[in-house]
Coordinates of C-alpha atoms and ligand atoms in Angstrom, one line a residue:
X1 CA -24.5 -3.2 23.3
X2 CA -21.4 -3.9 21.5
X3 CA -19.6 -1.0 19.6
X4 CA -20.3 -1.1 15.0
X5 CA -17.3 0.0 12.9
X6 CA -17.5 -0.5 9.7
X7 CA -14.4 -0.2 7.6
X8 CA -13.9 0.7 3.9
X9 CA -11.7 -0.7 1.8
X10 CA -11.6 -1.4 -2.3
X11 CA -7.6 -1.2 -3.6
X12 CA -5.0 -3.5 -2.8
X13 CA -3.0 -1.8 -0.1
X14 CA -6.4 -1.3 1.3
X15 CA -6.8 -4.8 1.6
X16 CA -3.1 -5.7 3.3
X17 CA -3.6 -2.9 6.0
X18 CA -7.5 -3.8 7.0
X19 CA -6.4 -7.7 7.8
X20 CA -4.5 -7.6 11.0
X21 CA -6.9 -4.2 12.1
X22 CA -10.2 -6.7 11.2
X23 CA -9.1 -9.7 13.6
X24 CA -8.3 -7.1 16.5
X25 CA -11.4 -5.5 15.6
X26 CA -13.7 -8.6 15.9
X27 CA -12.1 -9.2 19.1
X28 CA -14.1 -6.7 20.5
X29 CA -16.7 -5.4 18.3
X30 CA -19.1 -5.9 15.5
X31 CA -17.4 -5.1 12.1
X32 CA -18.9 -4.3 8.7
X33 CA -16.5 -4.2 5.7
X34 CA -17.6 -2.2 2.6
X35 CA -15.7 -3.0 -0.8
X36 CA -15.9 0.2 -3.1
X37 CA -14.4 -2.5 -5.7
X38 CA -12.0 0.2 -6.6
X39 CA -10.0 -3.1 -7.3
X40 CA -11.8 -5.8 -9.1
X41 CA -8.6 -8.3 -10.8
X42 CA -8.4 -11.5 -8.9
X43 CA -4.7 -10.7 -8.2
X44 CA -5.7 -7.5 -6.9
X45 CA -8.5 -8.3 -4.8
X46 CA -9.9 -11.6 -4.2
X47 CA -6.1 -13.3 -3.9
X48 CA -5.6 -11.0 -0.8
X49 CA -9.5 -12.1 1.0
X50 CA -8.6 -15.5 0.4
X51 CA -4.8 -15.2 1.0
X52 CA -5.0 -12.6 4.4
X53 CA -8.2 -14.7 5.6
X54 CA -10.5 -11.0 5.4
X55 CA -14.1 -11.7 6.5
X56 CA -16.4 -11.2 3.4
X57 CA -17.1 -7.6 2.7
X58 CA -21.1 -6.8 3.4
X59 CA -21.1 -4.5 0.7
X60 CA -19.6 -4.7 -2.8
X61 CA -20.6 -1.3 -4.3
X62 CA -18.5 -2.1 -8.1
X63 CA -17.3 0.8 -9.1
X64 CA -14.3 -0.2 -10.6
X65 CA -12.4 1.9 -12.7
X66 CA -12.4 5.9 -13.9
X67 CA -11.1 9.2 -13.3
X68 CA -10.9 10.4 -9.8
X69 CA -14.0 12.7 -10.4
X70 CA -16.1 9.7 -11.5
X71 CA -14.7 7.0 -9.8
X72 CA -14.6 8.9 -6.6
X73 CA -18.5 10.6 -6.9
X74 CA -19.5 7.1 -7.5
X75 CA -18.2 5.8 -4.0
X76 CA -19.8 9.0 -2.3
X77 CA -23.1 7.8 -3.4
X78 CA -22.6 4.0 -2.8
X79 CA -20.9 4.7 0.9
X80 CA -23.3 7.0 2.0
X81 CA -26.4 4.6 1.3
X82 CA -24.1 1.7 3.1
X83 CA -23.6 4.2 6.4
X84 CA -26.8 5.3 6.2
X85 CA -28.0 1.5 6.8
X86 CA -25.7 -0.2 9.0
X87 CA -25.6 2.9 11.2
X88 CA -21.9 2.0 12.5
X89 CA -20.5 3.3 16.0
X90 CA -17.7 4.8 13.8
X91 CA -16.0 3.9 10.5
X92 CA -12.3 3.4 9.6
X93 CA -10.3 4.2 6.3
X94 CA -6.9 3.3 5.5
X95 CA -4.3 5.0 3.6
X96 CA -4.6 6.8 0.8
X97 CA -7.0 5.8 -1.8
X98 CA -9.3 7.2 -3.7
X99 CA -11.4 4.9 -1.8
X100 CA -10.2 6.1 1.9
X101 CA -10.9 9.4 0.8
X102 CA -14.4 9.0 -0.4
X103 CA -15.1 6.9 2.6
X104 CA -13.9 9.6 5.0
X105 CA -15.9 12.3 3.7
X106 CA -18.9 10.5 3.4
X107 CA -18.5 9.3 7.0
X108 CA -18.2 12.7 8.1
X109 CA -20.8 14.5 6.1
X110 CA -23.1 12.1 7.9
X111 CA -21.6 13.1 11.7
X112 CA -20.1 9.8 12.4
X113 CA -16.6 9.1 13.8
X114 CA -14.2 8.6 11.3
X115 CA -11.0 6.8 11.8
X116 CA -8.0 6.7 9.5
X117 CA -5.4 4.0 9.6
X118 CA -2.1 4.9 8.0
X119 CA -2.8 9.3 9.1
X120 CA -0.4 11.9 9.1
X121 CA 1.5 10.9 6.2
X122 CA 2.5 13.2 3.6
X123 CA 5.2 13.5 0.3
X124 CA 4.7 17.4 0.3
X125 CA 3.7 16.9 -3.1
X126 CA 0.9 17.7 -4.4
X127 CA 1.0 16.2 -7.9
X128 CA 0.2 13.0 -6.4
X129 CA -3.3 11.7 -5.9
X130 CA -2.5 10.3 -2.6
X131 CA -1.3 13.5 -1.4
X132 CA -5.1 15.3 -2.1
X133 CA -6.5 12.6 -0.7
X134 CA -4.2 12.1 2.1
X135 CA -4.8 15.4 3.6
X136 CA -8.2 15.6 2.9
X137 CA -9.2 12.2 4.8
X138 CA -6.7 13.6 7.9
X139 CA -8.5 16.9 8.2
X140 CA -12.1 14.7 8.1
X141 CA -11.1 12.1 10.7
X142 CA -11.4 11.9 14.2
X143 CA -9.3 9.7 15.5
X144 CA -6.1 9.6 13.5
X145 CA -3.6 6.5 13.8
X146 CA -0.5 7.1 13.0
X147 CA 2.4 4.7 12.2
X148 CA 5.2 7.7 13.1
X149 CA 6.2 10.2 14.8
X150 CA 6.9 11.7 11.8
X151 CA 3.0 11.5 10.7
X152 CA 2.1 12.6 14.3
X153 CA 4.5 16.1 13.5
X154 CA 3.1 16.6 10.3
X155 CA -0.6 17.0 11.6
X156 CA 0.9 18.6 14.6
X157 CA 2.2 21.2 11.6
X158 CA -1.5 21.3 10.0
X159 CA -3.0 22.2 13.5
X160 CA -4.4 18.5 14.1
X161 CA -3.7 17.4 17.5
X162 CA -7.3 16.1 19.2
X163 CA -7.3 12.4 18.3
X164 CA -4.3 11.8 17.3
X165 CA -2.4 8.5 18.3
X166 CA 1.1 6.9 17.5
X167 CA -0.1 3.8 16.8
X168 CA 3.0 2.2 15.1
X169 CA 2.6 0.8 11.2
X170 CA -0.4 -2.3 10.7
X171 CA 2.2 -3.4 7.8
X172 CA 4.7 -4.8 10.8
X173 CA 1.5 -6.5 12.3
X174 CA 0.5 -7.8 8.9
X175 CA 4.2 -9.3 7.9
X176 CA 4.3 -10.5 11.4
X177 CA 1.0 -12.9 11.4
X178 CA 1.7 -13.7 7.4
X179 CA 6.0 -14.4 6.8
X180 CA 5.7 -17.9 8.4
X181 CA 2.5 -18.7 6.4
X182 CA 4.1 -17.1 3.4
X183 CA 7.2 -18.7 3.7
X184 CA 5.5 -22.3 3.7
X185 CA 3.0 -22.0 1.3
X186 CA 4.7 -20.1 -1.2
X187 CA 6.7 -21.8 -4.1
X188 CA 7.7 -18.8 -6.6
X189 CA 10.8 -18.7 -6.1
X190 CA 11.1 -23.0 -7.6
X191 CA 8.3 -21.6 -10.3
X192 CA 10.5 -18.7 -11.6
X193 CA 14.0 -20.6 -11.1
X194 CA 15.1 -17.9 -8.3
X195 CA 18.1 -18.4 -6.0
X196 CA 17.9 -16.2 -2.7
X197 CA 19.9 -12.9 -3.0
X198 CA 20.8 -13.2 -7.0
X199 CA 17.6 -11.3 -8.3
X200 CA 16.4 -7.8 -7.9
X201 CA 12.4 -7.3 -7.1
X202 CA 11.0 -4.3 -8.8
X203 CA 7.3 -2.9 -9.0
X204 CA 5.9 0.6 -10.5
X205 CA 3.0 2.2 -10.8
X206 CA 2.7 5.7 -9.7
X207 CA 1.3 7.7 -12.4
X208 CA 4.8 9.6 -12.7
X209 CA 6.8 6.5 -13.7
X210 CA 3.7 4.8 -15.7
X211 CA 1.4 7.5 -17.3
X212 CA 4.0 9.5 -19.2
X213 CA 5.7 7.4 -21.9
X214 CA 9.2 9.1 -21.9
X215 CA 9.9 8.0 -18.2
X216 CA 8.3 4.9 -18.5
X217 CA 10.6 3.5 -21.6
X218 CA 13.3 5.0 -19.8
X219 CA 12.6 2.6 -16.6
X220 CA 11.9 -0.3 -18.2
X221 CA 15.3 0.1 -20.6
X222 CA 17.5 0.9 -17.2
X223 CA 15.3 -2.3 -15.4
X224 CA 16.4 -4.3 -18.8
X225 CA 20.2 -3.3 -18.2
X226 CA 20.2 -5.0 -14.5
X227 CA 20.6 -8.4 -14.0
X228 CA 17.7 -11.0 -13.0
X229 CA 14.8 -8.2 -12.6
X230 CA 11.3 -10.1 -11.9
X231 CA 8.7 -7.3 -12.5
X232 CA 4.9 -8.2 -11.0
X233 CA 3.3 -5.7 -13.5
X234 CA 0.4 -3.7 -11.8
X235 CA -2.4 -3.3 -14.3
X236 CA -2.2 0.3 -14.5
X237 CA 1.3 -0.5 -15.4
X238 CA 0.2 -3.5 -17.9
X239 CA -1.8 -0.6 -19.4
X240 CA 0.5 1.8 -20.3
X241 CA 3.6 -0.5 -21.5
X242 CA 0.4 -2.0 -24.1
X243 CA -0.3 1.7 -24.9
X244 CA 3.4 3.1 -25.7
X245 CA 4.1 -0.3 -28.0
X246 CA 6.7 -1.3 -24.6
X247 CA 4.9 -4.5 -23.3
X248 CA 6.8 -7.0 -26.1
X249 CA 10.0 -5.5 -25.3
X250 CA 9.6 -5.3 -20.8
X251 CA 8.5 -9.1 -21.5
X252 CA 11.5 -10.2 -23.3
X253 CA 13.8 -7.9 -21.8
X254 CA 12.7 -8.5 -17.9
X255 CA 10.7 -11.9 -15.9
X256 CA 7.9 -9.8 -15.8
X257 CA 5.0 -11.6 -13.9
X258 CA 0.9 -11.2 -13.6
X259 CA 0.3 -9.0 -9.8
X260 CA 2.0 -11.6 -7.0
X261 CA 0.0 -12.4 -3.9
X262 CA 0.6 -10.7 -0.9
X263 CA 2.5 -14.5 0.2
X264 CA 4.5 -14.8 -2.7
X265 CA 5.4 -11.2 -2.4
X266 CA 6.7 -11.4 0.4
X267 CA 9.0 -14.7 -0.5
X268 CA 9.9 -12.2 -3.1
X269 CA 10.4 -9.3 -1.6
X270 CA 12.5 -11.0 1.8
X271 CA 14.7 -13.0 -0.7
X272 CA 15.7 -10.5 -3.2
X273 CA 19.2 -8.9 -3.3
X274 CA 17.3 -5.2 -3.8
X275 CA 14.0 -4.0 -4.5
X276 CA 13.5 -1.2 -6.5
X277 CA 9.8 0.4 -6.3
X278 CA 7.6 3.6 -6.3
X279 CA 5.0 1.5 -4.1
X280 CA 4.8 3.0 -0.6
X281 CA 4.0 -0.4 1.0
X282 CA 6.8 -2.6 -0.8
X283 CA 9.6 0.7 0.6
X284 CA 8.2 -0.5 3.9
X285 CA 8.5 -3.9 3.7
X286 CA 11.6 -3.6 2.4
X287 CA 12.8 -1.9 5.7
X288 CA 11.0 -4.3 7.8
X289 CA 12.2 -7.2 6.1
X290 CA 15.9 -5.6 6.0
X291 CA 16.6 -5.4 1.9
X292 CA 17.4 -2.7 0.4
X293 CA 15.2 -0.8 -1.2
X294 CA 16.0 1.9 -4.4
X295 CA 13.0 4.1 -4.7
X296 CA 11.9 5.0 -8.2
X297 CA 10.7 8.6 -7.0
X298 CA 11.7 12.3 -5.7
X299 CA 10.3 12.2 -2.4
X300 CA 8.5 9.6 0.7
X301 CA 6.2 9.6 2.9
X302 CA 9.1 7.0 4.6
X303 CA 11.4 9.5 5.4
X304 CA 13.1 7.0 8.3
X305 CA 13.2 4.3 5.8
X306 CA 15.9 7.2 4.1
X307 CA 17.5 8.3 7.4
X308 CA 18.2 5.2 8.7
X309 CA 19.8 4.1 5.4
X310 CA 18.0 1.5 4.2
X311 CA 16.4 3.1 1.1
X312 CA 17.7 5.3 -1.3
X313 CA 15.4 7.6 -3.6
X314 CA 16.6 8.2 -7.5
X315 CA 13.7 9.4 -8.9
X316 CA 13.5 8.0 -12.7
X317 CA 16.9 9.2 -13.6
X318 CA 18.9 6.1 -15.8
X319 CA 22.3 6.9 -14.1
X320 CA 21.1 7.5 -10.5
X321 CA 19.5 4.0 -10.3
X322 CA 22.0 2.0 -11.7
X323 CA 24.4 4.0 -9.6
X324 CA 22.5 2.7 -6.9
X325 CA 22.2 -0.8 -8.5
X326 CA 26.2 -0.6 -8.3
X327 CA 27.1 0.9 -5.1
X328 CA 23.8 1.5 -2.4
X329 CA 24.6 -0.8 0.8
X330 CA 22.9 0.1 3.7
X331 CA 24.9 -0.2 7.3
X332 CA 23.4 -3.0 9.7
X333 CA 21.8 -1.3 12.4
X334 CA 18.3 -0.5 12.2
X335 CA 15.7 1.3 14.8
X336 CA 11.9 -0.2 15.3
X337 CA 10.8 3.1 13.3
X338 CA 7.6 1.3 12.5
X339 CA 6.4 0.1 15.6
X340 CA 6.6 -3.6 16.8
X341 CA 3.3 -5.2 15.3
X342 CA 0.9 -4.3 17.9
X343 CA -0.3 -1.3 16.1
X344 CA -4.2 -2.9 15.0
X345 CA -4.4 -3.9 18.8
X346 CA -3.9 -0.4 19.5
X347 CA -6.2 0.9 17.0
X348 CA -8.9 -1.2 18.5
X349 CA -8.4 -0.5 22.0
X350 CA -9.0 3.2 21.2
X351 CA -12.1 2.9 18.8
X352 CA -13.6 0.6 21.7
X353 CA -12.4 3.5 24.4
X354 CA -13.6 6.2 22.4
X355 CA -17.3 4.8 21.9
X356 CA -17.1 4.7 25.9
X357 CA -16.7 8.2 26.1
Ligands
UD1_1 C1 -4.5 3.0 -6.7 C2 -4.3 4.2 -5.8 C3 -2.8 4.3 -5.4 C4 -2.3 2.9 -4.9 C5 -2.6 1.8 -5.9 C6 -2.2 0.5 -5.3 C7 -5.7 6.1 -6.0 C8 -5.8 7.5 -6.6 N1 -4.6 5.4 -6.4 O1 -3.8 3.3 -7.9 O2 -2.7 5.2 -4.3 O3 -0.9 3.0 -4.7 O4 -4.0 1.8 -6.2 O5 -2.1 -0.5 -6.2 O6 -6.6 5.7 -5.3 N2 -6.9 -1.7 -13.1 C9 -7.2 -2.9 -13.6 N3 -7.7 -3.8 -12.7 C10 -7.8 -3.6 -11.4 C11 -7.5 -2.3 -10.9 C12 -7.1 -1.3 -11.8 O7 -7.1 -3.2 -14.8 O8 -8.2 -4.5 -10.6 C13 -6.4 -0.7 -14.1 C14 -7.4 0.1 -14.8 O9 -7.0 0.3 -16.1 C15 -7.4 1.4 -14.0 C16 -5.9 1.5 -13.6 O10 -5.5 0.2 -13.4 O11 -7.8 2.5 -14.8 C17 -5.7 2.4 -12.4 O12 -6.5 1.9 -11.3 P1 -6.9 2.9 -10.1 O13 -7.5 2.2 -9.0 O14 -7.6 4.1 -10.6 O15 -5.5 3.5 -9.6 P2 -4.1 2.7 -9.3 O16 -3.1 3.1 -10.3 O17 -4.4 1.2 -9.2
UDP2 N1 1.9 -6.2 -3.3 C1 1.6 -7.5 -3.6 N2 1.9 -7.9 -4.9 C2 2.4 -7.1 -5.8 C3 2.7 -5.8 -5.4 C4 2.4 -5.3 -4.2 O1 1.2 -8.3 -2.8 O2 2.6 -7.5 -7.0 C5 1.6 -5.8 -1.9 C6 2.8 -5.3 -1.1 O3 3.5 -6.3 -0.6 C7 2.2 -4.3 -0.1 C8 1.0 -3.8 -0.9 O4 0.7 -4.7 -1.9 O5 1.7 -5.0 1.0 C9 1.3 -2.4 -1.4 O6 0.4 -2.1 -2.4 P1 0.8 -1.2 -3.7 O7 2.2 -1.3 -4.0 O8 -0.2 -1.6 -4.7 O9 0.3 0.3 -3.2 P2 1.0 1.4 -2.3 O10 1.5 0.8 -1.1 O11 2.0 2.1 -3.2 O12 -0.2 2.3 -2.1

């Protein structure tokens, strides 16, 4: 009989790391997809299906937006009913979400095999969300996938070593099967009058950089002080500068744009002089694609991306990103720190090898 997984998925990096794992998936198994609908704005959902050429989710369970108790409970009771259903083989989660999280522990409070996508990562702070939930879903999984030797150390550190794989990064596998598609179809840089290598790319939306309103004007004025910024504005983001009485002044002040597609993000991201982010995808593309990248926060998860160079991290501090604006030039060299796109047919391979045992 052939092996179920069913994977869960409802936010936007969500989506971008379940594409390249789907098609190995289907390769060699049956695969359900559940949408917690954690992310419900075309831009933020349905662009990336349509886009990344995801199969159609089985399940939409709509919970949309709330606070993590709320939003979080909700999934719980949606995911479990799903589960309980389709009876999958085992199920996968991916990253860091609110949604992986949810999908994890329900998986494993109902004894199945849970698999997650992106493990082993952690900031070492636990003021983020991601960070709860990143640990959490690690310590409920049993196969753990993960992009690093770094991640594969740090659950080494938390006792986790049954299950573990170094799988390489999906996000290599996803840029691979998309740039060429991307580069072809894509036409924002002739819609926002953009010459390669004379505008920065810049995205935030960690609640550190969005929710408080003192280092949120203070990003957006040291944004408005650097040349040619184009600024896809993340909802939560969108929110917040509408909140503080900022949005009139990021609009005039910077090219700020609705969410970009995962193709024209990448024509943005590969043709930008620098990228400045919180994001912990867009620091990773930014390596693979070989920009360099200013990180708007205290810490990564990417600590390689920082070794080798290629990112720098300035936290929200005015002077310490324009510094980097000024002066940050990473060398040449680079190693493969992220695997060389193979990583979803890995992650396949060992589901279908695991149901064997
Ligand atoms: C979530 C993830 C974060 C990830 C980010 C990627 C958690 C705890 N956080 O953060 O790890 O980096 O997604 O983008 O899971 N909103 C909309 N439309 C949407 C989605 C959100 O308007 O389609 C607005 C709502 O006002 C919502 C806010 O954005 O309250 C925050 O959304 P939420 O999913 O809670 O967290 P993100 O900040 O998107
Ligand atoms: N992304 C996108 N359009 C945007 C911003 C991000 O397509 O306007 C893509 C980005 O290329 C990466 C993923 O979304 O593949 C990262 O998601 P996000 O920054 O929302 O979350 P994080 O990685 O920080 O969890």
């Amino acid at each position: 009989m052939t092996m179920k997984v069913a994977s869960i998925v409802g936010a936007r990096p969500n989506f971008v790391k379940l594409a390249p794992v789907s098609e190995a998936l289907r390769k060699r198994c049956d695969e359900v997809i559940i949408h917690t609908g954690q992310h419900y704005d075309y831009e933020m959902d349905t662009l990336f299906f349509d886009e990344l050429q995801i199969p159609k989710p089985a399940y939409h369970l709509e919970v949309g937006s709330g606070s993590h108790g709320a939003q979080t409970g909700e999934m719980l009771i949606g995911i479990e009913a799903a589960l309980l259903r389709e009876q999958p083989d085992a199920v996968l989660v991916f990253g860091d979400t609110n949604t992986t999280f949810a999908g994890a522990l329900a998986a494993a409070k109902m004894q199945m095999t849970v698999g997650h996508v992106e493990a082993g990562l952690r900031s070492f702070n636990r003021a983020m969300p991601e960070e709860i939930n990143r640990v959490l879903t690690d310590h409920c999984s049993d196969l753990l996938f993960c992009p690093t030797e770094t991640a594969v150390g740090n659950l080494a550190a938390e006792g986790i070593t049954t299950g573990v794989s170094l799988t390489g990064d999906v996000t290599v596998d996803a840029l691979r099967t998309h740039t060429q598609m991307a580069e072809t179809s894509s036409h924002v840089l002739d819609d926002l009058a953009l010459t390669r290598r004379e505008y920065c790319l810049a995205t935030i939306h960690r609640p550190s950089n969005t929710d408080v309103e003192r280092n949120l004007k203070s990003i957006i004025e040291t944004f408005a002080g650097i040349a040619n910024v184009v600024f896809p504005c993340h909802p939560r983001t969108e929110r917040f500068l509408r909140k503080y009485g900022l949005w009139e002044y990021a609009m005039s002040h910077l090219n700020v744009i609705r969410p970009a597609g995962y193709f024209d993000m990448i024509v943005l991201e590969k043709n930008a002089r620098l990228i400045l982010t919180d994001s912990g995808g867009v620091q990773k593309e930014a390596y693979i694609l070989k920009v360099p990248c200013i990180t708007l926060r205290g810490e990564t998860e990417w600590v390689e991306t920082v070794e080798d160079g290629w990112n720098i991290l300035v936290g929200n501090d005015r002077d310490k990103i324009m510094d980097a604006v000024a002066h940050f030039s990473p060398p040449r060299a680079q190693r493969h720190v992220f695997g060389r796109g193979d990583a979803s047919i890995r992650i396949a391979a060992t589901l279908v090898e695991h149901a064997l045992t």
